[in-house]
Amino acid sequence: LTVACCPCMPGIPADSPSVKRERSHVHDAYKGFLAEESTSVCAAAIKALTEDIRRSSATTLMGLRDDLMTAGALLKQCDDAPISIESLCELFVRFVTRTALDVPDFDKCKSLLIERGEMFAQKADMARDRIAQLGAPFVTPNAVVLTHGYSRMVLGVLLGAAERGCHFSVVVAESHARGRGHATAAALSAAGVPVAMIEDCAVAHAMDGAHMTLCGAEAVVESGGVISQTGTYQIAIVASACKKPFYVAAESTKFARKFPLSQLDVPAKGPSREHSAYVGRCPPPETLRVEVTSRDYTPPHYITMLFTDLGVLTPSAVSDELIKLFT
Amino acid sequence: GSDGPSLMRMLDAVETPDYLRLSAKDLKKPIHAAITELDDEIATAHENIADQAIEHIHANEVILTHGRDATVEIFLRAAAKKRQFEVIVAETSPSHDGHATAAALAAAGIATTLIADCAVFAMMARVNKVIVGAHAVMANGGIYATASCHLLALAAHHHSVPLVVCAGLYRLAPLFPSGPEQFNSLLSPHPLLPFHQVDEGVLVANPAFDYVPPDLVSLLITNIGGNHPSYVYRLLQEYYHPDDHQL
């Protein structure tokens, strides 16, 4: 019999009432913010963390710091938590440390922290507009843009380009596993952009007719590569083979302190889902091993440019930014 | 240090100053000083680049160049004072700027050979380095150079010959190009096909510049030293305020 222990409070079983209560607060807050239409995943996480600071009953900065770490660890276990939750937490914790030197009074420090957290969340919300502003000029008139899955940042860039009066068309790969491509196609059609829907296996076939590829990311890692929905790596390889630029749109809050060396280093836990090959079919035989991967890692040499709210960055510039932040 | 946005400053409540509301009284002197500094930089750029010449050109090397660029000419002449090497100049039709370059280099005592543009690929096997100038260095590390530079770059890449670009930092632009047509202009078609010879129905294009993508450029020699094109984003941060990227 194994009892799951809460990772941050060793010795306390994970389903003890105090931990359960905390978890539900943070999870509920996060899910609540995520449900808002215009809030991105990162902004929702920041708001949930700020909320946690507000409810914290700590009386010292160390206590506040511990509460933040706990909340971060609990959020990580949430199903659709962003991979960059760790770096978001670290940003907050570092800020606490820095503020502690300037503002010795605890109450002032706590209210300053909450104020800055809200400002941070606001900035994260505005990131989408900034990325759209920076990325839209890259969509040239009569271009065919290839994309897949659903990313608010990618949609921001494409809708931003459409608003500027650029005439272009989009080819969306369905992303069969969760069918997220359909949401992208619907949003683009509603804005009057001509959209073609293709199956994931047809990406290589469609690549010759495309002028550029644009994808979102779940995390941008230290090497300048990205971790994103399965299928992104494939599209990057095909784009490189066909000599088409491959662009990634991601906010700076997605920068994470990770350095995957291969696909095996990508955090395995993603949103749980059924294996799409067996939906509507009889279950596979016992001896057949069935794999469900939700994320893959795209190395930096396949990425032409990253559109972030810190500017248009080359993959080498990403490592520079991360070094500036974490040293 | 850079003024640009960064993760470090995300949590700082920095009020961005409203530049339009600052008093102009105290600005005249600093602006004047900055312009003088920029003027000096442009005036001394050629010398600073030429000072690095002997590090990059070695004895008995064969250098390929094209077009007419003062920076490259001064660079090669500075190296010729200390080393023996050969230069092959592609004539760069239809302007034939290569002719003037070849004459100038020969006058400086360098063993020079003039070739037609179509011979570039064939000669590339014997070349140690390709040294060209740039009209502009773009934010992604790519360059706009005299037309036919992309040809040279591709031939060099095929033969694994390094492409060295000599350009002062004043040529740095905070713009991202989407291809050769974007920041280009078309020159008069007359040198290519004289007006009196033209028949109806022939479209003559004489582009002024070529776009060379960053992966074909091996080294960028500027007045502050040699850098890889992937470093251009850093130079940009130091030279341009992020608000000035889009004027």
Coordinates of C-alpha atoms in Angstrom, one line a residue:
Chain A
L1 CA 0.0 0.0 0.0
T2 CA 1.6 3.3 -1.0
V3 CA 0.3 6.6 0.2
A4 CA 1.0 9.5 -2.2
C5 CA 2.9 12.2 -0.3
C6 CA 2.6 15.8 -1.1
P7 CA 6.0 16.7 -2.7
C8 CA 6.6 19.9 -0.8
M9 CA 5.5 18.9 2.6
P10 CA 7.2 15.5 3.2
G11 CA 5.6 13.4 5.9
I12 CA 2.1 14.8 5.3
P13 CA 0.0 12.4 3.2
A14 CA -1.3 14.0 0.0
D15 CA -4.9 13.6 0.9
S16 CA -4.8 15.2 4.4
P17 CA -7.5 17.8 4.8
S18 CA -5.3 20.8 5.0
V19 CA -3.4 20.0 1.8
K20 CA -6.7 19.0 0.0
R21 CA -8.2 22.4 1.0
E22 CA -5.2 24.3 -0.3
R23 CA -5.1 22.3 -3.5
S24 CA -8.7 22.9 -4.3
H25 CA -8.3 26.7 -3.7
V26 CA -5.4 27.0 -6.1
H27 CA -6.9 24.6 -8.6
D28 CA -10.3 26.4 -8.6
A29 CA -8.7 29.8 -8.9
Y30 CA -6.6 28.6 -11.8
K31 CA -9.5 26.9 -13.6
G32 CA -11.7 30.0 -13.0
F33 CA -9.2 32.3 -14.6
L34 CA -8.6 29.9 -17.4
A35 CA -12.2 29.9 -18.3
E36 CA -12.2 33.6 -19.1
E37 CA -12.0 34.0 -22.8
S38 CA -9.2 36.4 -23.2
T39 CA -6.9 34.9 -20.6
S40 CA -3.9 32.9 -21.7
V41 CA -2.7 29.9 -19.8
C42 CA 0.2 31.8 -18.3
A43 CA -1.8 34.8 -17.3
A44 CA -4.3 32.5 -15.5
A45 CA -1.4 30.8 -13.6
I46 CA 0.0 34.2 -12.5
K47 CA -3.5 35.3 -11.4
A48 CA -3.9 32.1 -9.4
L49 CA -0.5 32.6 -7.7
T50 CA -1.3 36.2 -6.9
E51 CA -4.6 35.0 -5.4
D52 CA -2.7 32.6 -3.3
I53 CA -0.5 35.3 -1.9
R54 CA -3.6 37.3 -1.0
R55 CA -5.1 34.4 0.9
S56 CA -1.9 33.5 2.6
S57 CA -1.8 33.7 6.3
A58 CA 2.0 33.8 6.6
T59 CA 3.5 36.6 8.7
T60 CA 7.0 36.4 7.5
L61 CA 8.6 36.6 4.1
M62 CA 9.9 33.1 4.4
G63 CA 6.4 31.9 5.1
L64 CA 5.1 33.8 2.1
R65 CA 7.9 32.2 0.0
D66 CA 7.0 28.7 1.2
D67 CA 3.3 29.3 0.4
L68 CA 4.2 30.4 -3.1
M69 CA 6.4 27.3 -3.6
T70 CA 3.5 25.1 -2.3
A71 CA 1.0 26.7 -4.6
G72 CA 3.3 26.3 -7.5
A73 CA 3.9 22.6 -6.8
L74 CA 0.1 22.1 -6.5
L75 CA -0.5 23.9 -9.7
K76 CA 2.0 21.8 -11.5
Q77 CA -0.1 18.8 -10.8
C78 CA -3.1 20.4 -12.4
D79 CA -4.1 18.9 -15.7
D80 CA -3.6 21.8 -18.0
A81 CA -0.9 23.6 -16.1
P82 CA 1.7 25.2 -18.3
I83 CA 5.2 23.7 -18.2
S84 CA 6.6 27.1 -17.4
I85 CA 4.8 27.2 -14.0
E86 CA 8.1 26.4 -12.3
S87 CA 9.8 29.5 -13.9
L88 CA 6.8 31.6 -13.1
C89 CA 7.1 30.6 -9.5
E90 CA 10.7 31.2 -9.5
L91 CA 10.2 34.7 -10.9
F92 CA 7.8 35.5 -8.1
V93 CA 10.1 34.0 -5.4
R94 CA 13.1 36.0 -6.7
F95 CA 11.0 39.1 -6.7
V96 CA 10.1 38.4 -3.0
T97 CA 13.7 38.1 -2.2
R98 CA 14.6 41.4 -4.0
T99 CA 11.7 43.3 -2.5
A100 CA 12.6 42.1 1.0
L101 CA 15.8 44.1 0.8
D102 CA 13.9 47.3 -0.2
V103 CA 10.8 47.0 1.9
P104 CA 11.5 45.6 5.4
D105 CA 7.9 46.0 6.6
F106 CA 6.1 42.8 6.0
D107 CA 2.6 44.2 5.3
K108 CA 3.9 46.7 2.8
C109 CA 5.9 44.0 1.2
K110 CA 2.9 41.7 0.9
S111 CA 0.7 44.4 -0.6
L112 CA 3.5 45.4 -3.0
L113 CA 3.8 41.8 -4.1
I114 CA 0.1 41.6 -4.8
E115 CA 0.1 44.8 -6.7
R116 CA 3.0 43.7 -8.8
G117 CA 1.4 40.3 -9.3
E118 CA -1.6 41.9 -10.8
M119 CA 0.5 44.2 -12.9
F120 CA 2.4 41.1 -14.1
A121 CA -0.9 39.4 -15.0
Q122 CA -2.0 42.5 -16.9
K123 CA 1.3 42.5 -18.8
A124 CA 0.9 38.8 -19.6
D125 CA -2.6 39.6 -20.9
M126 CA -1.2 42.3 -23.2
A127 CA 1.5 40.0 -24.5
R128 CA -0.9 38.7 -27.1
D129 CA -1.3 42.2 -28.6
R130 CA 2.4 42.8 -28.6
I131 CA 3.1 39.5 -30.3
A132 CA 0.4 40.2 -32.9
Q133 CA 2.0 43.6 -33.6
L134 CA 5.5 42.1 -34.0
G135 CA 4.5 39.0 -36.0
A136 CA 1.9 40.5 -38.3
P137 CA 4.4 42.1 -40.7
F138 CA 5.9 38.7 -41.4
V139 CA 2.7 37.6 -43.0
T140 CA 3.3 38.9 -46.5
P141 CA 0.5 39.6 -49.0
N142 CA -0.8 36.4 -50.8
A143 CA 1.2 34.2 -48.4
V144 CA 0.0 30.8 -47.5
V145 CA 0.5 30.1 -43.8
L146 CA 0.7 26.6 -42.4
T147 CA -0.3 26.0 -38.8
H148 CA -1.7 23.3 -36.5
G149 CA -3.5 23.0 -33.3
Y150 CA -4.9 25.9 -31.3
S151 CA -2.7 28.7 -29.9
R152 CA -4.0 32.1 -28.8
M153 CA -0.7 33.7 -29.8
V154 CA -0.8 32.2 -33.3
L155 CA -4.4 33.4 -33.7
G156 CA -3.3 36.8 -32.4
V157 CA -0.6 37.1 -35.1
L158 CA -2.9 35.9 -37.9
L159 CA -5.9 38.0 -36.9
G160 CA -3.6 41.0 -36.4
A161 CA -2.3 40.5 -40.0
A162 CA -5.9 40.3 -41.3
E163 CA -6.8 43.5 -39.5
R164 CA -4.0 45.3 -41.2
G165 CA -5.7 44.4 -44.5
C166 CA -3.2 41.7 -45.5
H167 CA -4.7 39.2 -47.9
F168 CA -3.4 35.8 -47.1
S169 CA -4.7 32.2 -46.6
V170 CA -4.1 29.6 -44.0
V171 CA -3.7 25.8 -44.1
V172 CA -4.6 24.3 -40.8
A173 CA -3.5 20.8 -39.9
E174 CA -6.3 19.2 -37.9
S175 CA -4.2 17.9 -34.9
H176 CA -6.4 14.8 -34.8
A177 CA -5.6 13.8 -31.3
R178 CA -7.6 16.6 -29.7
G179 CA -9.0 18.2 -32.9
R180 CA -7.8 21.6 -31.8
G181 CA -7.2 22.7 -35.4
H182 CA -10.9 23.0 -35.8
A183 CA -11.1 25.8 -33.3
T184 CA -8.3 27.7 -35.1
A185 CA -10.1 27.2 -38.5
A186 CA -13.4 28.4 -37.0
A187 CA -11.8 31.6 -35.5
L188 CA -10.0 32.4 -38.8
S189 CA -13.1 31.8 -41.0
A190 CA -15.1 34.1 -38.7
A191 CA -12.5 36.8 -39.4
G192 CA -12.9 36.3 -43.2
V193 CA -9.5 34.6 -43.7
P194 CA -9.6 31.7 -46.3
V195 CA -8.8 28.5 -44.5
A196 CA -8.1 25.0 -45.8
M197 CA -8.2 22.1 -43.4
I198 CA -5.8 19.2 -43.9
E199 CA -5.1 16.0 -42.1
D200 CA -1.9 15.8 -40.1
C201 CA -0.4 13.3 -42.4
A202 CA -0.8 15.7 -45.3
V203 CA 1.5 18.4 -43.9
A204 CA 4.5 17.3 -46.0
H205 CA 2.3 17.3 -49.1
A206 CA 1.0 20.8 -48.3
M207 CA 4.4 22.3 -47.3
D208 CA 5.5 23.0 -50.9
G209 CA 2.5 25.3 -51.4
A210 CA 3.0 27.1 -48.2
H211 CA 5.2 30.2 -47.7
M212 CA 5.7 30.0 -44.0
T213 CA 4.8 28.0 -40.9
L214 CA 3.6 29.4 -37.6
C215 CA 3.1 27.4 -34.5
G216 CA 2.6 28.0 -30.8
A217 CA 4.5 26.6 -27.8
E218 CA 3.9 25.4 -24.3
A219 CA 7.4 26.3 -23.2
V220 CA 10.5 27.8 -24.7
V221 CA 13.6 26.1 -23.3
E222 CA 17.1 27.4 -22.7
S223 CA 18.6 26.2 -25.9
G224 CA 16.0 28.3 -27.8
G225 CA 14.0 25.2 -28.8
V226 CA 10.4 24.8 -27.9
I227 CA 8.2 22.2 -26.2
S228 CA 4.8 22.1 -27.8
Q229 CA 1.9 20.0 -28.9
T230 CA 2.9 16.7 -30.6
G231 CA 3.2 17.3 -34.3
T232 CA 5.1 20.6 -34.1
Y233 CA 8.5 18.9 -34.4
Q234 CA 7.3 17.1 -37.5
I235 CA 6.1 20.3 -39.1
A236 CA 9.5 21.9 -38.2
I237 CA 11.5 19.1 -39.9
V238 CA 9.3 19.2 -43.0
A239 CA 9.6 23.1 -43.2
S240 CA 13.3 22.8 -42.9
A241 CA 13.5 20.2 -45.7
C242 CA 11.3 22.4 -47.9
K243 CA 13.3 25.5 -47.0
K244 CA 10.3 27.3 -45.6
P245 CA 10.7 29.6 -42.5
F246 CA 9.3 28.1 -39.3
Y247 CA 8.1 30.7 -36.8
V248 CA 7.0 30.2 -33.2
A249 CA 4.8 32.6 -31.3
A250 CA 5.1 32.4 -27.5
E251 CA 5.0 34.9 -24.5
S252 CA 8.1 35.5 -22.4
T253 CA 6.3 33.9 -19.4
K254 CA 6.7 30.6 -21.2
F255 CA 10.5 30.7 -21.0
A256 CA 11.5 27.8 -18.8
R257 CA 14.8 26.7 -17.3
K258 CA 14.9 23.4 -19.0
F259 CA 17.4 22.0 -21.4
P260 CA 16.1 18.8 -23.1
L261 CA 18.7 17.0 -25.1
S262 CA 16.2 14.6 -26.8
Q263 CA 12.5 13.8 -27.0
L264 CA 12.9 11.6 -23.9
D265 CA 13.7 14.6 -21.8
V266 CA 10.4 16.3 -22.4
P267 CA 8.1 16.2 -19.3
A268 CA 5.9 13.2 -19.9
K269 CA 2.8 14.3 -18.1
G270 CA 0.4 16.1 -20.4
P271 CA -3.4 16.5 -20.3
S272 CA -4.7 13.0 -20.2
R273 CA -6.6 11.8 -23.1
E274 CA -7.6 8.7 -24.9
H275 CA -5.5 7.3 -27.7
S276 CA -7.2 8.8 -30.8
A277 CA -6.6 5.7 -32.9
Y278 CA -8.9 3.6 -30.7
V279 CA -11.9 6.0 -30.4
G280 CA -14.8 4.2 -32.0
R281 CA -12.8 1.0 -32.6
C282 CA -12.7 -2.2 -30.6
P283 CA -9.9 -2.1 -28.0
P284 CA -6.4 -3.2 -29.0
P285 CA -5.1 -6.7 -28.3
E286 CA -3.4 -7.3 -25.0
T287 CA 0.1 -7.6 -26.5
L288 CA -0.1 -4.3 -28.4
R289 CA 1.6 -1.4 -26.6
V290 CA -0.3 1.8 -27.0
E291 CA 1.5 5.1 -26.6
V292 CA 0.0 8.5 -26.1
T293 CA 2.4 11.5 -26.3
S294 CA 1.1 15.0 -25.8
R295 CA 4.3 17.0 -26.3
D296 CA 7.4 17.0 -28.4
Y297 CA 10.6 19.0 -28.4
T298 CA 11.6 21.1 -31.4
P299 CA 15.4 21.8 -31.4
P300 CA 16.5 25.4 -32.0
H301 CA 18.1 24.9 -35.4
Y302 CA 14.7 24.2 -37.0
I303 CA 13.3 27.5 -35.7
T304 CA 13.8 30.6 -37.8
M305 CA 12.4 33.2 -35.4
L306 CA 10.4 33.4 -32.2
F307 CA 7.7 36.1 -31.8
T308 CA 7.7 37.0 -28.1
D309 CA 6.5 40.1 -26.2
L310 CA 10.2 40.8 -25.6
G311 CA 10.6 41.3 -29.3
V312 CA 11.3 39.1 -32.3
L313 CA 14.1 36.8 -31.1
T314 CA 16.4 34.4 -32.8
P315 CA 16.8 31.1 -30.8
S316 CA 20.2 32.3 -29.6
A317 CA 18.7 35.4 -28.1
V318 CA 16.4 33.2 -25.9
S319 CA 19.3 31.7 -24.0
D320 CA 20.6 35.3 -23.5
E321 CA 17.3 36.3 -22.0
L322 CA 17.2 33.3 -19.7
I323 CA 20.8 33.9 -18.6
K324 CA 19.9 37.5 -17.8
L325 CA 17.0 36.4 -15.7
F326 CA 18.4 33.5 -13.8
T327 CA 22.0 34.7 -12.9
Chain B
G1 CA 23.1 47.4 -20.4
S2 CA 20.0 47.3 -22.5
D3 CA 16.9 49.3 -22.1
G4 CA 14.7 46.8 -23.8
P5 CA 12.0 44.7 -22.1
S6 CA 13.3 41.6 -20.4
L7 CA 12.1 39.0 -18.1
M8 CA 14.1 40.6 -15.3
R9 CA 12.1 43.8 -15.6
M10 CA 8.7 42.1 -15.9
L11 CA 7.9 42.5 -12.2
D12 CA 9.4 46.0 -11.8
A13 CA 6.8 48.7 -12.0
V14 CA 8.8 50.8 -14.5
E15 CA 6.9 53.7 -15.7
T16 CA 7.9 54.2 -19.3
P17 CA 8.7 57.9 -19.7
D18 CA 6.6 59.8 -22.1
Y19 CA 9.3 61.2 -24.3
L20 CA 7.0 63.7 -26.0
R21 CA 6.4 65.5 -22.7
L22 CA 10.1 66.0 -21.7
S23 CA 11.4 69.5 -21.9
A24 CA 13.4 70.2 -25.0
K25 CA 15.7 72.8 -23.5
D26 CA 18.3 70.4 -22.2
L27 CA 18.2 68.1 -25.2
K28 CA 20.1 70.3 -27.7
K29 CA 23.6 69.6 -26.3
P30 CA 23.3 65.8 -25.8
I31 CA 21.8 65.4 -29.3
H32 CA 24.6 67.5 -30.8
A33 CA 27.1 65.4 -29.0
A34 CA 25.5 62.1 -30.1
I35 CA 25.4 63.2 -33.8
T36 CA 29.1 64.2 -33.6
E37 CA 29.9 60.8 -32.1
L38 CA 28.0 59.1 -34.9
D39 CA 29.7 61.2 -37.5
D40 CA 33.1 60.2 -36.0
E41 CA 32.1 56.6 -36.0
I42 CA 31.1 56.6 -39.6
A43 CA 34.3 58.5 -40.6
T44 CA 36.6 56.0 -38.8
A45 CA 34.6 52.9 -39.6
H46 CA 36.8 52.0 -42.6
E47 CA 40.0 52.3 -40.6
N48 CA 38.7 50.2 -37.7
I49 CA 37.6 47.5 -40.1
A50 CA 40.9 47.7 -42.1
D51 CA 42.9 47.3 -38.8
Q52 CA 41.4 43.8 -38.5
A53 CA 42.5 42.8 -42.1
I54 CA 45.7 41.0 -41.3
E55 CA 43.9 38.7 -38.8
H56 CA 41.6 37.4 -41.5
I57 CA 43.7 37.4 -44.7
H58 CA 46.7 35.0 -44.6
A59 CA 49.7 34.6 -46.9
N60 CA 49.1 33.1 -50.4
E61 CA 45.3 33.1 -50.0
V62 CA 42.9 33.5 -52.9
I63 CA 40.1 36.0 -52.1
L64 CA 37.0 36.5 -54.2
T65 CA 35.1 39.7 -54.2
H66 CA 32.7 41.6 -56.4
G67 CA 31.2 45.1 -57.0
R68 CA 32.7 48.3 -55.7
D69 CA 32.8 48.8 -52.0
A70 CA 35.1 51.3 -50.3
T71 CA 35.2 49.3 -47.1
V72 CA 36.3 46.1 -48.9
E73 CA 38.9 48.0 -51.0
I74 CA 40.5 49.6 -48.0
F75 CA 40.4 46.3 -46.1
L76 CA 42.2 44.5 -48.9
R77 CA 44.7 47.3 -49.4
A78 CA 45.6 47.3 -45.7
A79 CA 46.2 43.5 -45.7
A80 CA 48.3 43.9 -48.9
K81 CA 50.8 46.1 -47.0
K82 CA 51.8 43.1 -44.8
R83 CA 50.8 40.0 -46.8
Q84 CA 51.0 38.5 -50.3
F85 CA 47.7 37.2 -51.6
E86 CA 45.6 37.1 -54.8
V87 CA 42.2 38.6 -55.5
I88 CA 39.7 37.4 -58.0
V89 CA 37.1 40.1 -58.8
A90 CA 33.7 39.2 -60.4
E91 CA 32.8 41.9 -62.8
T92 CA 29.2 42.4 -61.5
S93 CA 27.3 43.1 -64.6
P94 CA 25.5 45.1 -65.8
S95 CA 27.1 47.9 -63.8
H96 CA 30.6 46.5 -64.3
D97 CA 31.7 48.0 -60.9
G98 CA 34.1 45.0 -60.6
H99 CA 36.3 46.6 -63.4
A100 CA 37.0 49.7 -61.2
T101 CA 37.7 47.5 -58.2
A102 CA 40.1 45.3 -60.1
A103 CA 41.9 48.4 -61.4
A104 CA 42.2 49.9 -58.0
L105 CA 43.5 46.7 -56.4
A106 CA 46.0 46.2 -59.2
A107 CA 47.2 49.8 -58.7
A108 CA 47.8 48.9 -55.0
G109 CA 50.1 46.0 -56.1
I110 CA 47.8 43.1 -55.5
A111 CA 47.7 40.2 -58.0
T112 CA 44.2 40.7 -59.4
T113 CA 42.1 38.6 -61.8
L114 CA 38.9 39.8 -63.3
I115 CA 36.2 37.2 -64.2
A116 CA 32.7 37.2 -65.5
D117 CA 29.8 36.5 -63.0
C118 CA 29.0 33.2 -64.6
A119 CA 32.5 31.9 -63.9
V120 CA 32.1 32.4 -60.1
F121 CA 30.9 28.9 -59.4
A122 CA 33.7 27.4 -61.5
M123 CA 36.4 29.5 -59.8
M124 CA 35.0 28.9 -56.3
A125 CA 36.9 25.7 -55.9
R126 CA 40.2 27.6 -55.8
V127 CA 39.0 30.3 -53.5
N128 CA 39.9 30.5 -49.8
K129 CA 37.5 33.3 -48.7
V130 CA 34.8 35.4 -50.2
I131 CA 34.9 39.0 -48.9
V132 CA 32.1 41.4 -49.8
G133 CA 30.6 44.6 -48.5
A134 CA 27.0 45.1 -47.5
H135 CA 24.4 47.8 -48.2
A136 CA 22.6 47.0 -45.0
V137 CA 22.9 44.4 -42.2
M138 CA 19.4 43.3 -41.1
A139 CA 18.1 42.4 -37.7
N140 CA 18.2 38.6 -38.3
G141 CA 21.9 38.7 -39.4
G142 CA 21.1 38.6 -43.1
I143 CA 22.5 41.2 -45.4
Y144 CA 21.4 43.3 -48.4
A145 CA 24.4 43.5 -50.8
T146 CA 25.1 44.4 -54.4
A147 CA 23.1 42.2 -56.8
S148 CA 24.8 38.8 -57.5
C149 CA 25.9 38.5 -53.9
H150 CA 23.4 35.7 -53.2
L151 CA 25.0 33.8 -56.2
L152 CA 28.4 34.2 -54.6
A153 CA 27.1 33.1 -51.2
L154 CA 25.4 30.0 -52.6
A155 CA 28.5 29.0 -54.6
A156 CA 30.7 29.6 -51.5
H157 CA 28.3 27.5 -49.3
H158 CA 28.5 24.7 -51.8
H159 CA 32.3 24.7 -51.7
S160 CA 32.4 25.3 -47.9
V161 CA 34.2 28.6 -48.5
P162 CA 33.6 31.2 -45.7
L163 CA 31.7 34.3 -46.7
V164 CA 33.1 37.4 -44.8
V165 CA 31.1 40.6 -44.8
C166 CA 32.8 43.9 -44.1
A167 CA 30.3 46.5 -43.0
G168 CA 30.3 49.4 -40.5
L169 CA 27.7 49.1 -37.7
Y170 CA 26.0 52.2 -39.0
R171 CA 24.6 49.9 -41.7
L172 CA 22.7 47.9 -39.0
A173 CA 18.9 48.1 -39.5
P174 CA 16.3 46.9 -36.9
L175 CA 14.2 45.4 -39.7
F176 CA 13.4 41.8 -40.5
P177 CA 13.3 41.1 -44.2
S178 CA 10.9 38.5 -45.7
G179 CA 12.9 38.1 -48.9
P180 CA 14.8 39.7 -51.7
E181 CA 11.9 41.9 -53.0
Q182 CA 11.1 43.6 -49.7
F183 CA 13.8 46.4 -49.3
N184 CA 15.0 46.3 -52.9
S185 CA 14.8 48.7 -55.8
L186 CA 15.0 48.2 -59.5
L187 CA 17.5 50.2 -61.4
S188 CA 17.3 51.3 -65.0
P189 CA 17.1 48.4 -67.4
H190 CA 19.2 50.3 -70.0
P191 CA 22.6 48.8 -69.0
L192 CA 21.1 45.4 -69.3
L193 CA 19.3 45.8 -72.5
P194 CA 19.8 49.2 -74.3
F195 CA 16.6 51.1 -75.1
H196 CA 17.1 51.2 -78.8
Q197 CA 17.5 47.4 -78.9
V198 CA 14.3 46.6 -77.0
D199 CA 11.4 44.9 -78.6
E200 CA 7.9 44.8 -77.2
G201 CA 7.1 42.2 -74.7
V202 CA 10.5 41.8 -72.9
L203 CA 10.4 42.5 -69.2
V204 CA 13.8 43.6 -68.0
A205 CA 14.6 43.5 -64.3
N206 CA 17.8 45.1 -62.9
P207 CA 17.6 44.8 -59.2
A208 CA 20.0 46.9 -57.2
F209 CA 20.4 44.5 -54.3
D210 CA 20.4 40.8 -53.3
Y211 CA 19.3 39.5 -50.0
V212 CA 21.7 36.9 -48.4
P213 CA 20.1 34.9 -45.6
P214 CA 22.1 34.7 -42.3
D215 CA 22.9 31.0 -42.6
L216 CA 25.1 31.7 -45.6
V217 CA 27.2 34.5 -43.9
S218 CA 30.1 33.1 -41.9
L219 CA 31.5 36.3 -40.3
L220 CA 30.5 39.9 -40.0
I221 CA 33.5 42.2 -39.6
T222 CA 32.3 45.6 -38.2
N223 CA 34.1 48.5 -36.7
I224 CA 33.8 46.9 -33.2
G225 CA 35.2 43.6 -34.3
G226 CA 34.2 40.3 -35.9
N227 CA 30.9 38.7 -35.0
H228 CA 28.7 35.8 -36.1
P229 CA 25.4 36.8 -37.7
S230 CA 23.5 35.1 -34.8
Y231 CA 25.0 37.8 -32.5
V232 CA 23.4 40.7 -34.4
Y233 CA 20.4 40.8 -32.1
R234 CA 22.7 41.8 -29.3
L235 CA 24.3 44.6 -31.4
L236 CA 20.8 45.8 -32.2
Q237 CA 19.9 46.0 -28.5
E238 CA 22.9 48.2 -27.9
Y239 CA 22.4 50.5 -30.9
Y240 CA 18.6 50.8 -31.1
H241 CA 16.0 51.5 -28.4
P242 CA 13.2 49.0 -28.8
D243 CA 10.7 51.9 -29.3
D244 CA 12.7 52.9 -32.4
H245 CA 12.5 49.5 -34.1
Q246 CA 9.4 50.7 -36.0
L247 CA 9.5 54.3 -37.0

